[in-house]
Amino acid sequence: MFRFSIQTPYGKAFILLWLLNSDSLIAPLSATLSPTVRGDAVTSPSHRQCSERQSPTKAGSAVNVLYLPCSPSGSTHQDVVDTWEKDIGVHPLDMPQTTCQELLSVLTASTSCLPPSLHSMNSYQAES
């Protein structure tokens, strides 16, 4: 388990990233399914599009990630950001602003591939 504070060149937290484990497997659904309910998960056209990126017959490895986007003003989740900044177990990573934005965009797009019940956990966004 690793925790990173993705920061702008000015040292401002942009995303708090928590890599949980890398031993997960994901198996895609058939792209021909109509929107259906499976357990507590709803498969939607966007979910099928995410599944189409993978081979239809193979399970793939995945890393479980939780992330928390930080507001530019610093007011949203500031208590969590402050706690992470004081924790020596959190690794700060300075990146260009555009890279921070692209990473957040990739994480957000990947989260949209998950069933709605898995989109968040204790105010963190989930990504797999």
mmCIF file of C-alpha atoms in Angstrom:
data_model
loop_
_atom_site.group_PDB
_atom_site.id
_atom_site.type_symbol
_atom_site.label_atom_id
_atom_site.label_comp_id
_atom_site.label_asym_id
_atom_site.label_seq_id
_atom_site.Cartn_x
_atom_site.Cartn_y
_atom_site.Cartn_z
ATOM 1 C CA MET A 1 0.000 0.000 0.000
ATOM 2 C CA PHE A 2 1.425 3.357 -1.076
ATOM 3 C CA ARG A 3 0.123 6.898 -0.667
ATOM 4 C CA PHE A 4 1.102 9.814 -2.873
ATOM 5 C CA SER A 5 0.313 13.499 -2.846
ATOM 6 C CA ILE A 6 0.310 14.570 -6.492
ATOM 7 C CA GLN A 7 1.325 18.223 -6.367
ATOM 8 C CA THR A 8 1.609 21.152 -8.736
ATOM 9 C CA PRO A 9 5.057 22.715 -9.244
ATOM 10 C CA TYR A 10 4.125 25.156 -6.464
ATOM 11 C CA GLY A 11 3.787 22.355 -3.900
ATOM 12 C CA LYS A 12 -0.022 22.547 -3.807
ATOM 13 C CA ALA A 13 -1.766 19.169 -3.431
ATOM 14 C CA PHE A 14 -3.804 18.396 -6.557
ATOM 15 C CA ILE A 15 -4.729 14.726 -6.008
ATOM 16 C CA LEU A 16 -4.275 12.444 -3.013
ATOM 17 C CA LEU A 17 -3.628 8.964 -4.391
ATOM 18 C CA TRP A 18 -3.763 5.719 -2.444
ATOM 19 C CA LEU A 19 -2.548 2.557 -4.219
ATOM 20 C CA LEU A 20 -4.128 -0.303 -2.306
ATOM 21 C CA ASN A 21 -3.190 -3.570 -3.967
ATOM 22 C CA SER A 22 -2.172 -4.975 -7.311
ATOM 23 C CA ASP A 23 -3.492 -8.511 -7.001
ATOM 24 C CA SER A 24 -6.964 -7.802 -8.351
ATOM 25 C CA LEU A 25 -8.359 -9.316 -11.514
ATOM 26 C CA ILE A 26 -11.058 -7.804 -13.673
ATOM 27 C CA ALA A 27 -13.138 -9.676 -16.204
ATOM 28 C CA PRO A 28 -14.958 -7.708 -18.892
ATOM 29 C CA LEU A 29 -18.638 -8.131 -19.648
ATOM 30 C CA SER A 30 -19.784 -8.952 -23.143
ATOM 31 C CA ALA A 31 -20.080 -5.788 -25.235
ATOM 32 C CA THR A 32 -23.371 -7.037 -26.665
ATOM 33 C CA LEU A 33 -25.277 -6.889 -23.371
ATOM 34 C CA SER A 34 -28.171 -4.506 -23.028
ATOM 35 C CA PRO A 35 -28.188 -2.396 -19.853
ATOM 36 C CA THR A 36 -28.776 -4.878 -17.038
ATOM 37 C CA VAL A 37 -28.558 -5.187 -13.334
ATOM 38 C CA ARG A 38 -26.054 -7.684 -11.939
ATOM 39 C CA GLY A 39 -26.152 -7.805 -8.162
ATOM 40 C CA ASP A 40 -25.773 -4.224 -6.991
ATOM 41 C CA ALA A 41 -23.978 -3.160 -10.180
ATOM 42 C CA VAL A 42 -25.654 -1.669 -13.216
ATOM 43 C CA THR A 43 -23.984 -2.172 -16.561
ATOM 44 C CA SER A 44 -24.538 0.794 -18.819
ATOM 45 C CA PRO A 45 -23.415 1.719 -22.337
ATOM 46 C CA SER A 46 -20.455 3.644 -20.886
ATOM 47 C CA HIS A 47 -19.534 0.633 -18.750
ATOM 48 C CA ARG A 48 -19.643 -1.595 -21.843
ATOM 49 C CA GLN A 49 -17.373 0.844 -23.691
ATOM 50 C CA CYS A 50 -14.873 0.528 -20.864
ATOM 51 C CA SER A 51 -15.120 -3.259 -21.077
ATOM 52 C CA GLU A 52 -14.488 -3.209 -24.812
ATOM 53 C CA ARG A 53 -10.938 -1.975 -24.190
ATOM 54 C CA GLN A 54 -10.091 -5.416 -22.850
ATOM 55 C CA SER A 55 -10.027 -8.771 -24.578
ATOM 56 C CA PRO A 56 -13.546 -10.247 -24.390
ATOM 57 C CA THR A 57 -12.287 -13.615 -23.131
ATOM 58 C CA LYS A 58 -9.477 -12.756 -20.724
ATOM 59 C CA ALA A 59 -9.353 -11.416 -17.203
ATOM 60 C CA GLY A 60 -6.742 -8.739 -16.637
ATOM 61 C CA SER A 61 -4.696 -7.522 -13.706
ATOM 62 C CA ALA A 62 -5.693 -4.294 -12.015
ATOM 63 C CA VAL A 63 -4.438 -2.037 -9.261
ATOM 64 C CA ASN A 64 -7.010 -0.792 -6.767
ATOM 65 C CA VAL A 65 -6.665 2.956 -6.333
ATOM 66 C CA LEU A 66 -8.496 5.482 -4.205
ATOM 67 C CA TYR A 67 -8.049 9.144 -5.006
ATOM 68 C CA LEU A 68 -9.246 12.445 -3.669
ATOM 69 C CA PRO A 69 -9.198 15.467 -5.983
ATOM 70 C CA CYS A 70 -8.160 18.591 -4.088
ATOM 71 C CA SER A 71 -9.802 21.906 -4.878
ATOM 72 C CA PRO A 72 -7.593 24.682 -6.293
ATOM 73 C CA SER A 73 -8.695 27.007 -3.487
ATOM 74 C CA GLY A 74 -7.569 24.454 -0.912
ATOM 75 C CA SER A 75 -10.813 24.640 1.040
ATOM 76 C CA THR A 76 -12.314 21.250 0.112
ATOM 77 C CA HIS A 77 -10.916 18.357 2.184
ATOM 78 C CA GLN A 78 -8.203 20.631 3.609
ATOM 79 C CA ASP A 79 -8.143 18.639 6.858
ATOM 80 C CA VAL A 80 -7.307 15.456 4.915
ATOM 81 C CA VAL A 81 -4.641 17.264 2.861
ATOM 82 C CA ASP A 82 -3.063 18.655 6.050
ATOM 83 C CA THR A 83 -3.007 15.198 7.640
ATOM 84 C CA TRP A 84 -1.407 13.629 4.567
ATOM 85 C CA GLU A 85 1.217 16.405 4.311
ATOM 86 C CA LYS A 86 2.344 15.691 7.895
ATOM 87 C CA ASP A 87 2.485 11.906 7.392
ATOM 88 C CA ILE A 88 5.972 10.602 6.532
ATOM 89 C CA GLY A 89 4.347 7.605 4.813
ATOM 90 C CA VAL A 90 2.940 9.861 2.078
ATOM 91 C CA HIS A 91 5.248 10.500 -0.867
ATOM 92 C CA PRO A 92 4.919 13.950 -2.481
ATOM 93 C CA LEU A 93 5.230 13.937 -6.280
ATOM 94 C CA ASP A 94 5.637 17.312 -7.985
ATOM 95 C CA MET A 95 4.282 17.334 -11.537
ATOM 96 C CA PRO A 96 3.499 19.997 -14.116
ATOM 97 C CA GLN A 97 -0.032 21.398 -13.832
ATOM 98 C CA THR A 98 -1.054 19.869 -17.171
ATOM 99 C CA THR A 99 0.166 16.429 -16.066
ATOM 100 C CA CYS A 100 -1.833 16.736 -12.836
ATOM 101 C CA GLN A 101 -4.934 17.610 -14.864
ATOM 102 C CA GLU A 102 -4.366 14.736 -17.302
ATOM 103 C CA LEU A 103 -3.897 12.259 -14.449
ATOM 104 C CA LEU A 104 -7.129 13.428 -12.827
ATOM 105 C CA SER A 105 -8.894 13.076 -16.174
ATOM 106 C CA VAL A 106 -7.621 9.487 -16.581
ATOM 107 C CA LEU A 107 -8.651 8.589 -13.032
ATOM 108 C CA THR A 108 -12.100 10.114 -13.504
ATOM 109 C CA ALA A 109 -12.626 8.298 -16.814
ATOM 110 C CA SER A 110 -11.527 5.009 -15.292
ATOM 111 C CA THR A 111 -13.861 5.488 -12.328
ATOM 112 C CA SER A 112 -16.773 5.905 -14.726
ATOM 113 C CA CYS A 113 -16.113 2.303 -15.860
ATOM 114 C CA LEU A 114 -16.918 0.982 -12.395
ATOM 115 C CA PRO A 115 -20.392 0.100 -11.162
ATOM 116 C CA PRO A 116 -21.925 3.109 -9.340
ATOM 117 C CA SER A 117 -21.729 1.315 -5.987
ATOM 118 C CA LEU A 118 -17.929 1.308 -6.301
ATOM 119 C CA HIS A 119 -17.422 4.963 -7.260
ATOM 120 C CA SER A 120 -16.454 6.165 -3.805
ATOM 121 C CA MET A 121 -15.431 5.120 -0.323
ATOM 122 C CA ASN A 122 -15.330 7.573 2.601
ATOM 123 C CA SER A 123 -15.213 10.588 0.219
ATOM 124 C CA TYR A 124 -12.375 9.093 -1.857
ATOM 125 C CA GLN A 125 -13.051 8.249 -5.481
ATOM 126 C CA ALA A 126 -12.354 4.649 -6.421
ATOM 127 C CA GLU A 127 -10.484 3.537 -9.509
ATOM 128 C CA SER A 128 -9.500 0.072 -10.621
#
